[in-house]
């Protein structure tokens, strides 16, 4: 009876954790790019009452259950049309890379491309809400820089010269003194992640790839959004604010690249919504509640049996 008490306690405790996961899923039913979680149970230790042998099976009593894992379901969420160019949804596998390590990305106000993606200190997200800030950097709602491919664009099959850094639109024409402010009229993002655009003066938008100068030969009229993939998406660590952190031991190292425009593409003007299915979550909530109630009944029933045992003395 003592074993059944503790088994019931473990059942109540871990069904509460499952309810916490379900509640978090339901709370994020309208969170852009959210991936739902799922709590998986497993049984725990067993006490052998009688060992088997001579065609006799062993007799074992379990000690309850525990949460074996809480997995994230990275299934594709539905896309919602917003009509806004810098709202982007990834179709297929992969993540946007974002970083707030401005001291590493920027030197004297200019982008410093990193040949080693690990130097970016990036986080990863499926949320595609981006803006152009006052300095021309494309940032997410948390102010983190969107990472793009800053070199190797013309040699897609040669990864040795690829470099990655923050994407920045130049907002000043420094060919004259004083510099002339520039305003963006329109930006266009293609399925393979290429960003182009025009200024209000009709000239093509220029992107900073290192010098910070509008007139420099390294300032190009095209940027390319980086897409990052992992061997095991479920091994990523949730950091909150719709971003994930790499965990090399479980997710594998981040592999930087660009979308191929076919099986993996960026849809501009759309957002990927949460992949939470309310019907499924409500069903899980009901079964979790019943499981919690059943384990509570085990405790009260075991308590009644103990009471009967104690009353034998009377």
JSON list of N, CA, C and O in Angstrom, two decimals, residues 33 125 160 173 193 197 215 249 251:
[
{"chain": "A", "resi": 33, "resn": "UNK", "atom": "N", "xyz": [5.12, 31.31, -35.53]},
{"chain": "A", "resi": 33, "resn": "UNK", "atom": "CA", "xyz": [6.26, 30.41, -35.61]},
{"chain": "A", "resi": 33, "resn": "UNK", "atom": "C", "xyz": [6.40, 29.46, -34.43]},
{"chain": "A", "resi": 33, "resn": "UNK", "atom": "O", "xyz": [7.40, 28.74, -34.35]},
{"chain": "A", "resi": 125, "resn": "UNK", "atom": "N", "xyz": [15.24, 31.15, -35.29]},
{"chain": "A", "resi": 125, "resn": "UNK", "atom": "CA", "xyz": [13.80, 31.37, -35.13]},
{"chain": "A", "resi": 125, "resn": "UNK", "atom": "C", "xyz": [13.06, 31.03, -36.41]},
{"chain": "A", "resi": 125, "resn": "UNK", "atom": "O", "xyz": [13.62, 31.11, -37.51]},
{"chain": "A", "resi": 160, "resn": "UNK", "atom": "N", "xyz": [33.94, 27.26, -49.05]},
{"chain": "A", "resi": 160, "resn": "UNK", "atom": "CA", "xyz": [35.15, 27.74, -48.38]},
{"chain": "A", "resi": 160, "resn": "UNK", "atom": "C", "xyz": [35.21, 29.25, -48.26]},
{"chain": "A", "resi": 160, "resn": "UNK", "atom": "O", "xyz": [35.83, 29.78, -47.34]},
{"chain": "A", "resi": 173, "resn": "UNK", "atom": "N", "xyz": [23.86, 58.46, -48.89]},
{"chain": "A", "resi": 173, "resn": "UNK", "atom": "CA", "xyz": [24.72, 58.55, -50.07]},
{"chain": "A", "resi": 173, "resn": "UNK", "atom": "C", "xyz": [25.90, 59.44, -49.71]},
{"chain": "A", "resi": 173, "resn": "UNK", "atom": "O", "xyz": [25.77, 60.67, -49.64]},
{"chain": "A", "resi": 193, "resn": "UNK", "atom": "N", "xyz": [15.60, 33.81, -51.22]},
{"chain": "A", "resi": 193, "resn": "UNK", "atom": "CA", "xyz": [16.16, 34.66, -50.18]},
{"chain": "A", "resi": 193, "resn": "UNK", "atom": "C", "xyz": [16.88, 35.91, -50.64]},
{"chain": "A", "resi": 193, "resn": "UNK", "atom": "O", "xyz": [17.44, 36.63, -49.82]},
{"chain": "A", "resi": 197, "resn": "UNK", "atom": "N", "xyz": [15.77, 46.08, -54.00]},
{"chain": "A", "resi": 197, "resn": "UNK", "atom": "CA", "xyz": [14.82, 47.17, -53.74]},
{"chain": "A", "resi": 197, "resn": "UNK", "atom": "C", "xyz": [15.24, 48.44, -54.44]},
{"chain": "A", "resi": 197, "resn": "UNK", "atom": "O", "xyz": [16.24, 48.49, -55.16]},
{"chain": "A", "resi": 215, "resn": "UNK", "atom": "N", "xyz": [29.45, 54.35, -51.80]},
{"chain": "A", "resi": 215, "resn": "UNK", "atom": "CA", "xyz": [30.20, 54.41, -53.05]},
{"chain": "A", "resi": 215, "resn": "UNK", "atom": "C", "xyz": [31.25, 53.32, -53.17]},
{"chain": "A", "resi": 215, "resn": "UNK", "atom": "O", "xyz": [31.98, 53.25, -54.14]},
{"chain": "A", "resi": 249, "resn": "UNK", "atom": "N", "xyz": [25.42, 18.89, -28.59]},
{"chain": "A", "resi": 249, "resn": "UNK", "atom": "CA", "xyz": [25.32, 17.50, -28.15]},
{"chain": "A", "resi": 249, "resn": "UNK", "atom": "C", "xyz": [24.01, 16.84, -28.59]},
{"chain": "A", "resi": 249, "resn": "UNK", "atom": "O", "xyz": [23.96, 15.62, -28.74]},
{"chain": "A", "resi": 251, "resn": "UNK", "atom": "N", "xyz": [21.31, 18.75, -30.80]},
{"chain": "A", "resi": 251, "resn": "UNK", "atom": "CA", "xyz": [20.80, 19.25, -32.08]},
{"chain": "A", "resi": 251, "resn": "UNK", "atom": "C", "xyz": [21.81, 19.08, -33.22]},
{"chain": "A", "resi": 251, "resn": "UNK", "atom": "O", "xyz": [21.45, 19.06, -34.38]}
]
